[in-house]
Every structure is written in structure tokens, then in C-alpha cells.
Coordinates of C-alpha atoms and ligand atoms in Angstrom, one line a residue:
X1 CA 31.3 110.2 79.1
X2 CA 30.8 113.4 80.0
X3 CA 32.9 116.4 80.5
X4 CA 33.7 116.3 83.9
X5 CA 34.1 112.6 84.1
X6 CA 37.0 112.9 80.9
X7 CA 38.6 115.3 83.4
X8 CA 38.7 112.5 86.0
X9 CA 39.5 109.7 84.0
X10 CA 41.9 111.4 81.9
X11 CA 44.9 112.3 84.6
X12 CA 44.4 107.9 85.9
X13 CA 44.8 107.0 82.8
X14 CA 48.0 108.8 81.9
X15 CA 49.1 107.5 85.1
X16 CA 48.4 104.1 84.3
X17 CA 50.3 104.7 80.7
X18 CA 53.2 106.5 82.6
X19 CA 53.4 103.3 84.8
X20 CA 53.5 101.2 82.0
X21 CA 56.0 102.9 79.6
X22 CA 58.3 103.4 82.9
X23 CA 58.8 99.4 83.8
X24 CA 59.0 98.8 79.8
X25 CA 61.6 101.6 79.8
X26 CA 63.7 99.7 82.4
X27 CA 63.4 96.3 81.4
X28 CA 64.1 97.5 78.0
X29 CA 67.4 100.2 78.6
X30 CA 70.2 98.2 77.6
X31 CA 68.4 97.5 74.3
X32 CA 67.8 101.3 74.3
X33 CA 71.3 102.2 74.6
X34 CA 72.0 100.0 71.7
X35 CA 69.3 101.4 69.7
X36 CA 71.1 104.9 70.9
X37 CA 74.4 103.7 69.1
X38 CA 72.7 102.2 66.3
X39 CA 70.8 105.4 65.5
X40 CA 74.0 107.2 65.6
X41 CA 75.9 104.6 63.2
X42 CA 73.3 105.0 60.5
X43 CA 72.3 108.7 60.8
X44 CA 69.1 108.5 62.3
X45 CA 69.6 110.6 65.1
X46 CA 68.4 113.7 63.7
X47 CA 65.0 112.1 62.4
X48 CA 64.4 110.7 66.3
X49 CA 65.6 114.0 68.4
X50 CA 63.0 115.7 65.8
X51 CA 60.4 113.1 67.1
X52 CA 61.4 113.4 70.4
X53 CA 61.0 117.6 70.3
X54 CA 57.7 117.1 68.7
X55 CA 56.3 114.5 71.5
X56 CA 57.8 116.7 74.3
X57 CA 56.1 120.2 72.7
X58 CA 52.8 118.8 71.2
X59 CA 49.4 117.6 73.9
X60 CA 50.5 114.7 75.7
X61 CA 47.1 112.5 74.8
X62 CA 47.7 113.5 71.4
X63 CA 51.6 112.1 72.0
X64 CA 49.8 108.8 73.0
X65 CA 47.9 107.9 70.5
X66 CA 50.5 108.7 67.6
X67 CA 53.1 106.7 69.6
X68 CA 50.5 103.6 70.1
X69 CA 49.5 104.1 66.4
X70 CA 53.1 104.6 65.5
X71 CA 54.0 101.0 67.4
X72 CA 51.1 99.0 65.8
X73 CA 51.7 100.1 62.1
X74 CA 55.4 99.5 62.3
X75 CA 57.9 97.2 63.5
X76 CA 60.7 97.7 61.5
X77 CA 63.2 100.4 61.4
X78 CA 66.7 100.7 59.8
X79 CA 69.6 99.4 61.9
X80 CA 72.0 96.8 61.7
X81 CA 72.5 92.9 63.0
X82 CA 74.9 93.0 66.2
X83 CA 77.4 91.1 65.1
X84 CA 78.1 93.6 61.6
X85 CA 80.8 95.4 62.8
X86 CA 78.7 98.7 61.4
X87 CA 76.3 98.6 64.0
X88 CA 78.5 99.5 66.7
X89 CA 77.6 97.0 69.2
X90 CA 80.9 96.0 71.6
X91 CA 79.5 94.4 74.4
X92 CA 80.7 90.9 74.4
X93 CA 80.8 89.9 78.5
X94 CA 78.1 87.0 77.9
X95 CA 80.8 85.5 74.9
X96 CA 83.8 86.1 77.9
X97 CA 82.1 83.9 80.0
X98 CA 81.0 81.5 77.7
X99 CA 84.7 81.4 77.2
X100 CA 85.5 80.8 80.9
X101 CA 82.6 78.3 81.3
X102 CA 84.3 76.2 78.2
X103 CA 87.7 76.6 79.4
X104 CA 86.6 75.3 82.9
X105 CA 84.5 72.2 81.4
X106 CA 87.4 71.1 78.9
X107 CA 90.2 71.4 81.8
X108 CA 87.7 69.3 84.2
X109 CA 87.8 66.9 81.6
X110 CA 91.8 66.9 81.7
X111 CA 91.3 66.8 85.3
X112 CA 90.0 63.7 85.6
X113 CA 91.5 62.2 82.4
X114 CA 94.5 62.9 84.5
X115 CA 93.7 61.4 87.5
X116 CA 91.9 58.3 85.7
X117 CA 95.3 58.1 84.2
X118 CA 98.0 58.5 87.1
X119 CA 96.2 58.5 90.2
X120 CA 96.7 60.9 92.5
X121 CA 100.5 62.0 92.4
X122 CA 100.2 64.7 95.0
X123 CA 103.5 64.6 97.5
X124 CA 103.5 67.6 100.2
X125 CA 106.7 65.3 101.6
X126 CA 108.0 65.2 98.2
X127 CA 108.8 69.2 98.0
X128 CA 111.0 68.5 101.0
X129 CA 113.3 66.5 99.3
X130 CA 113.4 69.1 96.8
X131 CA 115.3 71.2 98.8
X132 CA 117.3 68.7 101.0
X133 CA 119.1 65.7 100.1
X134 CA 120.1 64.9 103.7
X135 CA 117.9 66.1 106.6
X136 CA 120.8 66.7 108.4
X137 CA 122.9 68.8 105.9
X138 CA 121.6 72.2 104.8
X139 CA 123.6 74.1 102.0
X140 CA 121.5 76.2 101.0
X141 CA 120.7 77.3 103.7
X142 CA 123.7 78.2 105.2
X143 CA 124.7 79.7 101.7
X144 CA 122.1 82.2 102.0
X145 CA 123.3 83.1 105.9
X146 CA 126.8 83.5 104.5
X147 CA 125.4 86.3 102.0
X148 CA 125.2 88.4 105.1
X149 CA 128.8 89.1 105.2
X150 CA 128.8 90.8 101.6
X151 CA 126.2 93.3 102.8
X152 CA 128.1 94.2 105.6
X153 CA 131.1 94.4 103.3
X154 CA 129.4 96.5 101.3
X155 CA 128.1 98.9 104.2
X156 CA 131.5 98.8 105.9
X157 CA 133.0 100.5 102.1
X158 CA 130.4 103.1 101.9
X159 CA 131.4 104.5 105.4
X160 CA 134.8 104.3 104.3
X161 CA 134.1 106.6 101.2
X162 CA 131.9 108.5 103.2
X163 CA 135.0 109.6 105.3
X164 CA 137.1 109.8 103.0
X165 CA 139.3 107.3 104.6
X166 CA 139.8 105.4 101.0
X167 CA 139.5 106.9 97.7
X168 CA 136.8 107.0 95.3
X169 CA 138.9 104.3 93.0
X170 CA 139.7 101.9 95.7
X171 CA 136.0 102.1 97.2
X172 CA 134.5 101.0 93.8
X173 CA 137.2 98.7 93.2
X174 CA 136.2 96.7 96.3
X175 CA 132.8 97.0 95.7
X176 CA 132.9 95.2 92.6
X177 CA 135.4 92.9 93.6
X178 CA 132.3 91.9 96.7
X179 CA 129.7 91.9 93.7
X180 CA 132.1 89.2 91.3
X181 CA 132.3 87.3 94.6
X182 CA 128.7 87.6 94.9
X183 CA 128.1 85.7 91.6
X184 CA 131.1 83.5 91.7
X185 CA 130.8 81.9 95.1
X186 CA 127.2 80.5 94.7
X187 CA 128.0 79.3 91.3
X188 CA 131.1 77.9 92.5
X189 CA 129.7 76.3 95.6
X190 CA 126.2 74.9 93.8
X191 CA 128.8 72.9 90.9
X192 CA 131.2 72.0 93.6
X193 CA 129.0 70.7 96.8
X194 CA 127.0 67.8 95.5
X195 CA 124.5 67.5 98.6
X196 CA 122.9 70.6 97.1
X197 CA 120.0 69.6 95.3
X198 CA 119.0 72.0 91.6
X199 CA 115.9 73.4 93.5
X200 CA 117.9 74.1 96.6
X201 CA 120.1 75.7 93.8
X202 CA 118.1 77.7 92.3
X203 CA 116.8 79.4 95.6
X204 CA 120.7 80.3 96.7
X205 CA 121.4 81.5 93.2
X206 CA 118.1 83.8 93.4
X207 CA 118.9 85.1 96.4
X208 CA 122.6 85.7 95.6
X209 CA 121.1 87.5 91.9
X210 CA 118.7 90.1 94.1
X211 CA 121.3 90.2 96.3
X212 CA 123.9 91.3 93.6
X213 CA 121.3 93.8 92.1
X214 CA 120.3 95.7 95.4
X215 CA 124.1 96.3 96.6
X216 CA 124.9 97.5 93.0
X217 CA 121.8 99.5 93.2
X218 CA 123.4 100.5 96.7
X219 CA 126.7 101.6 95.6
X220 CA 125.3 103.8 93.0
X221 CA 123.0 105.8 94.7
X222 CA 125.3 106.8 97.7
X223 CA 128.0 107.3 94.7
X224 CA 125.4 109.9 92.9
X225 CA 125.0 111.4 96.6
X226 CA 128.5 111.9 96.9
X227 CA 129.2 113.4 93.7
X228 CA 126.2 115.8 94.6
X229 CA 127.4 116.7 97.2
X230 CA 131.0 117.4 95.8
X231 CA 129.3 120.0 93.3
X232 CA 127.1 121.9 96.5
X233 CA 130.4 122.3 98.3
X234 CA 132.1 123.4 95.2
X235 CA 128.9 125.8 94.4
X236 CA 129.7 126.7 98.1
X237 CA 126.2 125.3 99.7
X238 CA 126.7 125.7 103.5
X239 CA 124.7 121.9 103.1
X240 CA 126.7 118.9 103.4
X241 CA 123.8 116.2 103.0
X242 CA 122.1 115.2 100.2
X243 CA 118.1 116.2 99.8
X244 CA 116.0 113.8 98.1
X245 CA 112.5 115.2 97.1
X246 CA 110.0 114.6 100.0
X247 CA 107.4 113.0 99.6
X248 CA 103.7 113.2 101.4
X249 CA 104.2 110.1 103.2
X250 CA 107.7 111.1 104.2
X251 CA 106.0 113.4 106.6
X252 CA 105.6 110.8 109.4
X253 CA 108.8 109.2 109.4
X254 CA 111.9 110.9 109.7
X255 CA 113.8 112.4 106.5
X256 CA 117.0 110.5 106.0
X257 CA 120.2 112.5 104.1
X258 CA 123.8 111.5 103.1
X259 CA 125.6 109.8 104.9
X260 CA 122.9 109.4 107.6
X261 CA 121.6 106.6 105.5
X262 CA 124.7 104.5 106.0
X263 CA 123.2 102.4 109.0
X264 CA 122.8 98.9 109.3
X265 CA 118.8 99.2 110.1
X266 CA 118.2 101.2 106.5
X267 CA 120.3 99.0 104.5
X268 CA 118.4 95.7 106.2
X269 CA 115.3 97.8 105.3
X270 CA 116.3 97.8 101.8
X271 CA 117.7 94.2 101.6
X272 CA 114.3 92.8 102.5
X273 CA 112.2 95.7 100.7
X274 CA 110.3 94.0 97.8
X275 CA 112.7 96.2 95.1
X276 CA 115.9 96.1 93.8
X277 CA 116.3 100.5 93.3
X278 CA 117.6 102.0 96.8
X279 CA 116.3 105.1 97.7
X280 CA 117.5 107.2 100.9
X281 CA 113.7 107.8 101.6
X282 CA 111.4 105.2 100.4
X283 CA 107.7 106.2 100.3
X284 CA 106.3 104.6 103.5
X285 CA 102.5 103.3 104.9
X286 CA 101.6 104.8 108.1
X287 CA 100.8 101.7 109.5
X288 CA 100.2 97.6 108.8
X289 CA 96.9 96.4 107.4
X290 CA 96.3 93.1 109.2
X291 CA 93.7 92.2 107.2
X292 CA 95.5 92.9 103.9
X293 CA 98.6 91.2 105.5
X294 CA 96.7 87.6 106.9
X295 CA 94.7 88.0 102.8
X296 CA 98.4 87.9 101.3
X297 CA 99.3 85.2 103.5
X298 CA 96.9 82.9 103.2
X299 CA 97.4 83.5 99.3
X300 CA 100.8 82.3 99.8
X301 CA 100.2 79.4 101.7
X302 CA 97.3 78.3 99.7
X303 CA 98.7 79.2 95.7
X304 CA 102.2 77.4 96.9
X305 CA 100.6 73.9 97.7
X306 CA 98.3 74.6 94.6
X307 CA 101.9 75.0 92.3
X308 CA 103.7 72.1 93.9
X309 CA 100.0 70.0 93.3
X310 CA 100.0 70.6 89.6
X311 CA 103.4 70.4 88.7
X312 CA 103.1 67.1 90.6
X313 CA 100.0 66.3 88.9
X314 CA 100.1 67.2 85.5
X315 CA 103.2 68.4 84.3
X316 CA 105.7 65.7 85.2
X317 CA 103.5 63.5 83.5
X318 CA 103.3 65.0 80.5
X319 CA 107.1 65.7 80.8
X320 CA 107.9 61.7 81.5
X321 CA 106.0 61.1 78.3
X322 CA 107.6 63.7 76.5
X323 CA 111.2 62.1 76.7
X324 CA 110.7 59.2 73.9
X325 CA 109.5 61.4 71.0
X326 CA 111.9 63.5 71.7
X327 CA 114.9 61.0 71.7
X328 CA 113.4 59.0 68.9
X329 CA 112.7 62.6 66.9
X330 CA 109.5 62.0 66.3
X331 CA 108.5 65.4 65.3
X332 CA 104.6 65.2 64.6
X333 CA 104.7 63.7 68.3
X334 CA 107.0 66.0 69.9
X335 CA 104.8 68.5 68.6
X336 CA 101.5 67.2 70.4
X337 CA 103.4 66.5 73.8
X338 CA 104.8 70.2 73.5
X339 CA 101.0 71.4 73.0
X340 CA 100.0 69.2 76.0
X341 CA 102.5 70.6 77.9
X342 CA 101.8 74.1 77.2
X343 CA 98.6 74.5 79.5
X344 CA 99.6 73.3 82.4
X345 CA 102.5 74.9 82.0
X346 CA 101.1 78.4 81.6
X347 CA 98.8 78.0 84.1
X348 CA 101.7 77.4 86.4
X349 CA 103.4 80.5 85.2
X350 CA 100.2 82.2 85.9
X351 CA 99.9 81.2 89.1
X352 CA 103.4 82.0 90.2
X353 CA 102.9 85.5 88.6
X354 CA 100.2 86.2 91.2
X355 CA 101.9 84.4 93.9
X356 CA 104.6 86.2 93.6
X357 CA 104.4 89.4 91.9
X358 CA 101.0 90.3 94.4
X359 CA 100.8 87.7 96.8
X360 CA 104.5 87.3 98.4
X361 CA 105.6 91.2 97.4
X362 CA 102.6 92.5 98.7
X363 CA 103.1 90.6 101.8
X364 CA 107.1 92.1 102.3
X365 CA 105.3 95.2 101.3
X366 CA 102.6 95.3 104.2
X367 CA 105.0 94.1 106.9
X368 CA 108.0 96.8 106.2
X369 CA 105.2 99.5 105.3
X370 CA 107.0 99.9 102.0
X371 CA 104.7 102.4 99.8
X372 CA 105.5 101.5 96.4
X373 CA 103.0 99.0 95.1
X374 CA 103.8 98.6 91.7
X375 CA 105.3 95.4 91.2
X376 CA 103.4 94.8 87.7
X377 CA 101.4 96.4 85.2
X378 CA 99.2 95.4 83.1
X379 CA 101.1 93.3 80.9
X380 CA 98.3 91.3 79.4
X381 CA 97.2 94.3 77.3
X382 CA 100.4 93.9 76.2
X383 CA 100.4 94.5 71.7
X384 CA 104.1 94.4 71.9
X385 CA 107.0 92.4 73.3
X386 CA 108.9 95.6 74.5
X387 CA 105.4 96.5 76.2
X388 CA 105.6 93.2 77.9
X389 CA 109.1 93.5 79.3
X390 CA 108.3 97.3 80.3
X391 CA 105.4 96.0 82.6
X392 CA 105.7 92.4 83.5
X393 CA 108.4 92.6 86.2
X394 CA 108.1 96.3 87.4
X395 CA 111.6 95.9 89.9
X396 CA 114.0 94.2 87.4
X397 CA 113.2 96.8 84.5
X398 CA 113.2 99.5 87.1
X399 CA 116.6 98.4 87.6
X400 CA 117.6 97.8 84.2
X401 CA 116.5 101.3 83.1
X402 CA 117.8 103.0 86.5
X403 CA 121.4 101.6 86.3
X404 CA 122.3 100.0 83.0
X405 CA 119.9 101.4 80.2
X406 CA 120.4 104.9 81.1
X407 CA 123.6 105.3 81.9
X408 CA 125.0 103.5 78.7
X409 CA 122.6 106.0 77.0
X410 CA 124.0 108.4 78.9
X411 CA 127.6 107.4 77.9
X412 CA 126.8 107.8 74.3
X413 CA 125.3 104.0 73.2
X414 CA 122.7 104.1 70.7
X415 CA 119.1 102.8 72.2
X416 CA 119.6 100.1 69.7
X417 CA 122.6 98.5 71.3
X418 CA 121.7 99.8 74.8
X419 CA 118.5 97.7 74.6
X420 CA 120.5 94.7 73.3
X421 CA 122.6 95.2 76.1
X422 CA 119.8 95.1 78.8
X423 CA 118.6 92.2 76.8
X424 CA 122.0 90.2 76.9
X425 CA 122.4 90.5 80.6
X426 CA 118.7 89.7 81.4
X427 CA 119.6 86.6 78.9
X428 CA 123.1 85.6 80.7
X429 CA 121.0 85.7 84.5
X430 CA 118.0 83.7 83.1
X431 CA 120.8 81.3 81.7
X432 CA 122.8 81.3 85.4
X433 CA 120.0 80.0 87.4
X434 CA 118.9 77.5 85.4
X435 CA 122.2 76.3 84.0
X436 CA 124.0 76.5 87.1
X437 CA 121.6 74.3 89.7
X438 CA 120.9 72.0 86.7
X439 CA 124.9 71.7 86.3
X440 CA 124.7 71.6 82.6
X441 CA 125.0 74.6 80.3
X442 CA 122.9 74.4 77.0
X443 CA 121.9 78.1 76.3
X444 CA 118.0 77.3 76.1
X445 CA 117.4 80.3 78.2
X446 CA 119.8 82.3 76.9
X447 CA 119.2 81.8 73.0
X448 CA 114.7 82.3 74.6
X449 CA 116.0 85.5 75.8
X450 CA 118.1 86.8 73.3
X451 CA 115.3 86.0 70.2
X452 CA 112.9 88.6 72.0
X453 CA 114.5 91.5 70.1
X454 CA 114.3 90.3 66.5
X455 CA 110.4 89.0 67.8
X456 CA 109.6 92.5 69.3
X457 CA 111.1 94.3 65.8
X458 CA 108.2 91.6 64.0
X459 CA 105.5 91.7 66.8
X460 CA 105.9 96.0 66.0
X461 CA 106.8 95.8 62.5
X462 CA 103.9 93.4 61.3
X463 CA 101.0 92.8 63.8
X464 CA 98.6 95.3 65.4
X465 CA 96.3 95.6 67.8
X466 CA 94.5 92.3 69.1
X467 CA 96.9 90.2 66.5
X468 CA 100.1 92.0 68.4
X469 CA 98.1 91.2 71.7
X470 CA 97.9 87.4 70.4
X471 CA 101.3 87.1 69.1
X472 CA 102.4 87.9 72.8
X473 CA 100.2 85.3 74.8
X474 CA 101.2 82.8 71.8
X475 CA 105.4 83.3 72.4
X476 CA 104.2 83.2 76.4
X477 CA 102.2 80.1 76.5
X478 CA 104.4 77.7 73.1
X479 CA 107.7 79.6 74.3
X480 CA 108.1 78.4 77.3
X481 CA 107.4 74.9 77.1
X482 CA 109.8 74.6 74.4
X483 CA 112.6 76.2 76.8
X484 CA 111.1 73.8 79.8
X485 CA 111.2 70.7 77.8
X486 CA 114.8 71.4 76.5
X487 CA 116.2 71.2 79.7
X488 CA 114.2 68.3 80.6
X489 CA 115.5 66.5 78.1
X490 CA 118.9 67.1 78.2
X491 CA 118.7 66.9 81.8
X492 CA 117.0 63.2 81.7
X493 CA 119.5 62.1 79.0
X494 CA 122.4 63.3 81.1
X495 CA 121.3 61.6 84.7
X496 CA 118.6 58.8 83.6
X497 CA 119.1 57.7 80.3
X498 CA 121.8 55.5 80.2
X499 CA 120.4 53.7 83.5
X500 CA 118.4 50.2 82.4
Ligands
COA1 C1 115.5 97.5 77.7 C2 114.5 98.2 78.5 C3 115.1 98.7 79.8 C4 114.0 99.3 77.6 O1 113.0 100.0 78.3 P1 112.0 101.1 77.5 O2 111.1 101.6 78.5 O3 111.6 100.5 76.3 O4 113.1 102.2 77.2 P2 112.9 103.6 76.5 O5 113.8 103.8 75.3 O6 111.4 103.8 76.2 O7 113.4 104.7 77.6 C5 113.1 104.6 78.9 C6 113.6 105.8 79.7 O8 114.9 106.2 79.2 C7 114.9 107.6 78.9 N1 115.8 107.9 77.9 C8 115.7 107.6 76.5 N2 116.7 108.0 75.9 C9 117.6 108.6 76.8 C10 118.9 109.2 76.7 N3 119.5 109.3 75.6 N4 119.5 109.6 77.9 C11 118.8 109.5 79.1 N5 117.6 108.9 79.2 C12 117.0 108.5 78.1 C13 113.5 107.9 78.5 O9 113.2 109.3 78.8 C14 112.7 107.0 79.5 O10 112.7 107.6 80.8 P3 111.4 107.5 81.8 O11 111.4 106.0 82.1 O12 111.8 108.3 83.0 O13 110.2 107.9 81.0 C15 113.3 97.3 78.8 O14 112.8 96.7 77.6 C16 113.6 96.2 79.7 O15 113.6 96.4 81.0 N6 114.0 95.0 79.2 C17 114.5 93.8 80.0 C18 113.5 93.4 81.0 C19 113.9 92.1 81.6 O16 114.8 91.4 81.2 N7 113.1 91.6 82.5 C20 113.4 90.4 83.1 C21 112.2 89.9 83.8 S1 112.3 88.3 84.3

């Protein structure tokens, strides 16, 4: 080959090779990343930037033929295997979804264990009768219309002290004389009226609970406005209302200030507002998402038949067949129906999280324009039980730590007993709405609530990391079952068991 045919060939050929070396350098990058990390992990990246320099500086044919030469004499180089925990590797997706495609084969195999088992058990005109008794009497119902009058009660008080008409004594007097009534009445009404079924039950008591915790919530802010605007006029402030910090949104919608707020429209807002913290000035949307809103819907709809289906389907079932081990005591039994029971049941708490913590509060959120999304955080990271309770249920520990934690803080408690308090009423309102519509008090959810604190002083003291992160899925998914079948029990031995 002559001269001038070596200057044609040559630039086609390093083409050709620069062709070449760029598809294997894509088909070949995540394995080069690795090899990146791996270099790093056993101090090789010195030796292969030097390389690299040299390459980069020196003739590029020369670079060539080293590099080929280089490739054919050697095919082994220092590193690690991936799964050494030295060699740095972390990317595990494929193992998370041979994990999902396992968990999805063994539950088809339940599946249709199940249904080659029971048949099809599926009732939509079951859940009726859940609610009502008889079609033509509604207690429920009508209890939750009656909770109308102690939010007007409660607005009709705060006016009052807003005047001045009654002092600050009497006002907070009456005020928690409508939030006692607020707790007693359902209670009272639910063990007294027996066309009220437990499910029926539980919905009046729930509503009555929020219900409790917003107009508490209520009184205390307008009381905190009061008192700040007592020390204005004392620091003689020409102002007579009470400023809360505006916020970007706030600049479409008008600015509400004490005792403006005290309308019937802003404490409506409020009552149906997916949170339990008032605020004069919530942080508001500037307008509906209909697509968002008809998505959330939908989710509703769909995830509530999906509930009702397995419960129907696969946890009364296992629950039926739970009830003779656990009379008889057999514990190595009792012990396999309380596994069994535990995935379907912590699917169903699963389920209801989403329904309910994004589906349904979304949904309120998107129709009222409310601003404040965060109904959850991210809870399943969770490597301790107090970071569970801070992030699970974003409204009820906002409240907690707005208008209990703080303020017995405040008053001098130590956080030890203030988080035992927070603990012991979360405990004695779990208990309420179970106890209460089931009409029989056995503690279950009381004693479930009240063992969180000495298992978030072990989960903190002893476990770390993923084995804190385990410890918290493993009291989710075997705690609740234990609670669930408690009840079930009792319930069945009270009402069914001494039938034939
Ligand atoms: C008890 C509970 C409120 C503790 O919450 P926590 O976040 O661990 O509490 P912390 O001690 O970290 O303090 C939280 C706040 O109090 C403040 N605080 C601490 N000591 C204080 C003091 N002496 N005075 C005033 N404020 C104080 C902190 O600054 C912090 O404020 P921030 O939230 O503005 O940052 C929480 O675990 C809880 O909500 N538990 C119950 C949840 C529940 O039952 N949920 C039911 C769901 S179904």
C-alpha cells in the first residue's frame, strides 16, 4: 500500500473502529458504570485515569493497536463478584420484581384455592345490610344530620365571645360541655338503639370523633386569636383583627381576620376540609382539576367494591375457621389461622390506606380547592415506630402535636409523659369505635395501642436500619390480625356461640 492510499484508508478505518467501539460502548454502559464503582472500591482508579491520559495524548492508531493487543492478552482484571458487599454493586430492581412476580403467582394460587374452596362469596347487596337493618329505619343516618346542631352550637359560642356578650370562662365552659355531648350521645345512642347495626356504628362514631376534633381544633384557634388580639390592644395596635401569615395562594382569594372568620360558609368549609387543624386562611387551588377529581373518583368507586370483595372473599373465611382453635386453645393452630389471616388482612389495610388517605382525601381536596396535600408521608421507610406514627396519618398527628403534645409541653410535662399522653388518648378513641358499635368492651385496641411505646423504646433501642424497617412491617402485618381476631372471637362467642 502505498503512501497516499494509507492516507485514504486510514481516516475509513478509524471510522469503522469509532463505529464499532461506540455501539459496544452503549450496549455495554451499565456494565461500565459498575466497572466505574468497582475500580473505585479496589483502588484502581488511579492506574485506569493514567491509561486513559496516555490513550487520549499518545497517536490514536498507536492507541488502537495497544488497546486490541491489550484486550486479546488479557481478560482478567481485579474486581469483585456482585453480590460481595465490597464491590459496591446496589442495584437490585430485577430481585424487586422477581419479588413482585412471586408474590403475584403464590397469591393467584390462594386465589383460586380460595375460590375452589368457597365459591364465589362476593355480595354487593350484602354491604347494604351492613349499614341497615330495616330499609325503612335509618339511624345512622339521621345521627350524623343531628351532628349539625353542635357545629352551629359551637359557631353560635364563638360569636358570643367575640362580642364579649359572655365571658371567656362561660364560653369554654359550654364549649366543652357541646364536645362531652359530642362523644356521649353517639355512644349513648349506638348501645341504646338496637336497629343500629356495628358498621352503621362505626360510621356515626367516626363522624362524631372528626367531628369532636375539628370544633376543638375550632375553639382553640379563635381562642389564640383572641388572646392575640388582647395583647395588640394592650401594646396599643390601632389593629383589631388577627393577621395570619399570607401565603402565595392566599393572593386570589380574599384574606380572612378575626372575627371575620366566624361565618357559617368558613366553618362548613372547615367541617368538610380533609383536616382536623383550623386555620383562618387555608392555602387554597385556584381552580378544580376535573381530571384529577373523575381519577380520584373512580379510585373510590373501584378500590371500595375491591375491599368489600376480599373481605367477603377471603377474610371471613379464614375468620369462620379461626373460631374453633381458638375456643378449643389449640395454640400451634391458632397460630397458622393467625398467619393465614395476616395477608389478606394487610392487604386490606393497604388498600384502605390508599383509598382513603389519597383516593377519598384527595377527592374532598380537589372539590373544596383545599391546598394542603399532605395527608401521608412516607411511612414505609419507616426504621422506627415513632417514625411511623409521625407520618402515617398526617391530620391526626397534626392535631395531636397542634393541640395536645404541645401545649402539655408547654405547661411544663416532660416529652416522656406528654408522648404517653398522646398515646393514651389515640389508645382510648381506637378503643371507642370499635368497642362501642361492637357493644362489648375488651381493651384489644386499647392494650395494641398502648404497647407501641415500650415497642418504639426496643424498635430504637435495639434494631437499625432495614431490621428497624422490618420490625415495623412485622408489628403492621402479625399486629393487627391478632387485634382483628380478638374481637372476632369474643364477638362470635358472645352472639353465635351458644346458638346449636
Ligand atoms: C406523640 C407524637 C405527637 C410525638 O410526635 P413527635 O414528632 O415525635 O414529637 P417531637 O418530640 O419530635 O416534637 C414535635 C414538635 O414539638 C416541638 N417541641 C418539642 N419540645 C417542645 C417544647 N418543650 N415546647 C414546645 N414545643 C416543643 C418540636 O419543636 C416539634 O415541633 P415541629 O413539629 O414544629 O418541628 C406523635 O408520635 C403522634 O402523633 N403519635 C400519635 C399518633 C396517632 O395516634 N395516630 C393515630 C393514627 S390512627
Amino acid at each position: 500500500m502505498t503512501m497516499g492510499d494509507r492516507e485514504i484508508v486510514g481516516p475509513i478505518t478509524r471510522q469503522r473502529r469509532a463505529t464499532f467501539s461506540m455501539t459496544r460502548r452503549g450496549s455495554l454502559k451499565s456494565l461500565n458504570e459498575f466497572k466505574g464503582l468497582n475500580a473505585k472500591s479496589v483502588g484502581k482508579g488511579k492506574s485506569d485515569r493514567k491509561a486513559q491520559e496516555s490513550q487520549t495524548n499518545g497517536n490514536p492508531n498507536e492507541k488502537s493497536k495497544r488497546k486490541s493487543h491489550g484486550d486479546k492478552l488479557s481478560c482478567h482484571k481485579l474486581q469483585e463478584s456482585l453480590l460481595s458487599s465490597s464491590s459496591g454493586f446496589s442495584n437490585y430492581r430485577g430481585i424487586l420484581n422477581w419479588c413482585v412476580v412471586m408474590l403475584v403467582l403464590s397469591n393467584a394460587r390462594l386465589f383460586l384455592e380460595n375460590l375452589l374452596k368457597y365459591g364465589i362469596l362476593v355480595d354487593p347487596i350484602q354491604i347494604v345490610s351492613l349499614f341497615l337493618k330495616d330499609p325503612n329505619s335509618w339511624p345512622a343516618a339521621c345521627l350524623a344530620l343531628v351532628s349539625h346542631v353542635f357545629v352551629i352550637m359551637a359557631l353560635y359560642v364563638e360569636r358570643q365571645l367575640a362580642k364579649g356578650s359572655i365571658s371567656e370562662q362561660f364560653g369554654m365552659f359550654i364549649h366543652f360541655l357541646n364536645l362531652s355531648i359530642i362523644l356521649c350521645f353517639p355512644m349513648a345512642t349506638v348501645l341504646c338503639l338496637p336497629s343500629i347495626t356495628p358498621v352503621g356504628g362505626a360510621f356515626t362514631l367516626g363522624v362524631y370523633t372528626i367531628l369532636l376534633l375539628k370544633l376543638y381544633s375550632y375553639k382553640d384557634v379563635n381562642k389564640w386569636c383572641r388572646e392575640r388580639r388582647q395583647t395588640k390592644a394592650r401594646s396599643l395596635s390601632r389593629s383589631l383583627s388577627c393577621p395570619s401569615t399570607p401565603t402565595a395562594s392566599d393572593s386570589t382569594e380574599t384574606h380572612v381576620s378575626y372575627p371575620g372568620n366566624l361565618s357559617l360558609r368558613d366553618l362548613y368549609y372547615f367541617v368538610f376540609a380533609p383536616t382536623l387543624c383550623y386555620e383562618l386562611n387555608f392555602p387554597r387551588c385556584p381552580r378544580i382539576r376535573m381530571g384529577f377529581l373523575l381519577r380520584r373518583m373512580f379510585e373510590m368507586l373501584l378500590l371500595a367494591q375491591l375491599l368489600v370483595g376480599l373481605i367477603q372473599q377471603w377474610m371471613v373465611p379464614v375468620i369462620q375457621s379461626s373460631m374453633k382453635p381458638l375456643q378449643e386453645m389449640d395454640f400451634s393452630r391458632m397460630v397458622e389461622r393467625l398467619l393465614r389471616l395476616a395477608i389478606p388482612n394487610h392487604l386490606i389495610w393497604l388498600i384502605f390506606f390508599y383509598w382513603f388517605f389519597h383516593s377519598s382525601m384527595n377527592f374532598m381536596a380537589e372539590l373544596l380547592k383545599f391546598g394542603d396535600r399532605e395527608f401521608y408521608r412516607d411511612w414505609w421507610n419507616s426504621e422506627t415506630v415513632t417514625y411511623f406514627w409521625q407520618n402515617w396519618n398526617i391530620p391526626v398527628h397534626k392535631w395531636c402535636l397542634r393541640h395536645f403534645y404541645k401545649p402539655l409541653l408547654r405547661r411544663g410535662a416532660s416529652k416522656w409523659a406528654s408522648q404517653s399522653a398522646v398515646f393514651f388518648l389515640s389508645a382510648f378513641f381506637h378503643e371507642y369505635l370499635v368497642s362501642v358499635p361492637l357493644r362489648m368492651f375488651r381493651l384489644w385496641a386499647f392494650m395494641g395501642m398502648m404497647a407501641q411505646l415500650p415497642l418504639a423504646f426496643f424498635v430504637s433501642r435495639y434494631l437499625r436500619g432495614n431490621y428497624g424497617n422490618a420490625a415495623v412491617w412485622m408489628s403492621l402485618i402479625i399486629g393487627q390480625p391478632i387485634a382483628v381476631l380478638m374481637y372476632v372471637h369474643d364477638y362470635y362467642v358472645l352472639h353465635h356461640a351458644e346458638r346449636p
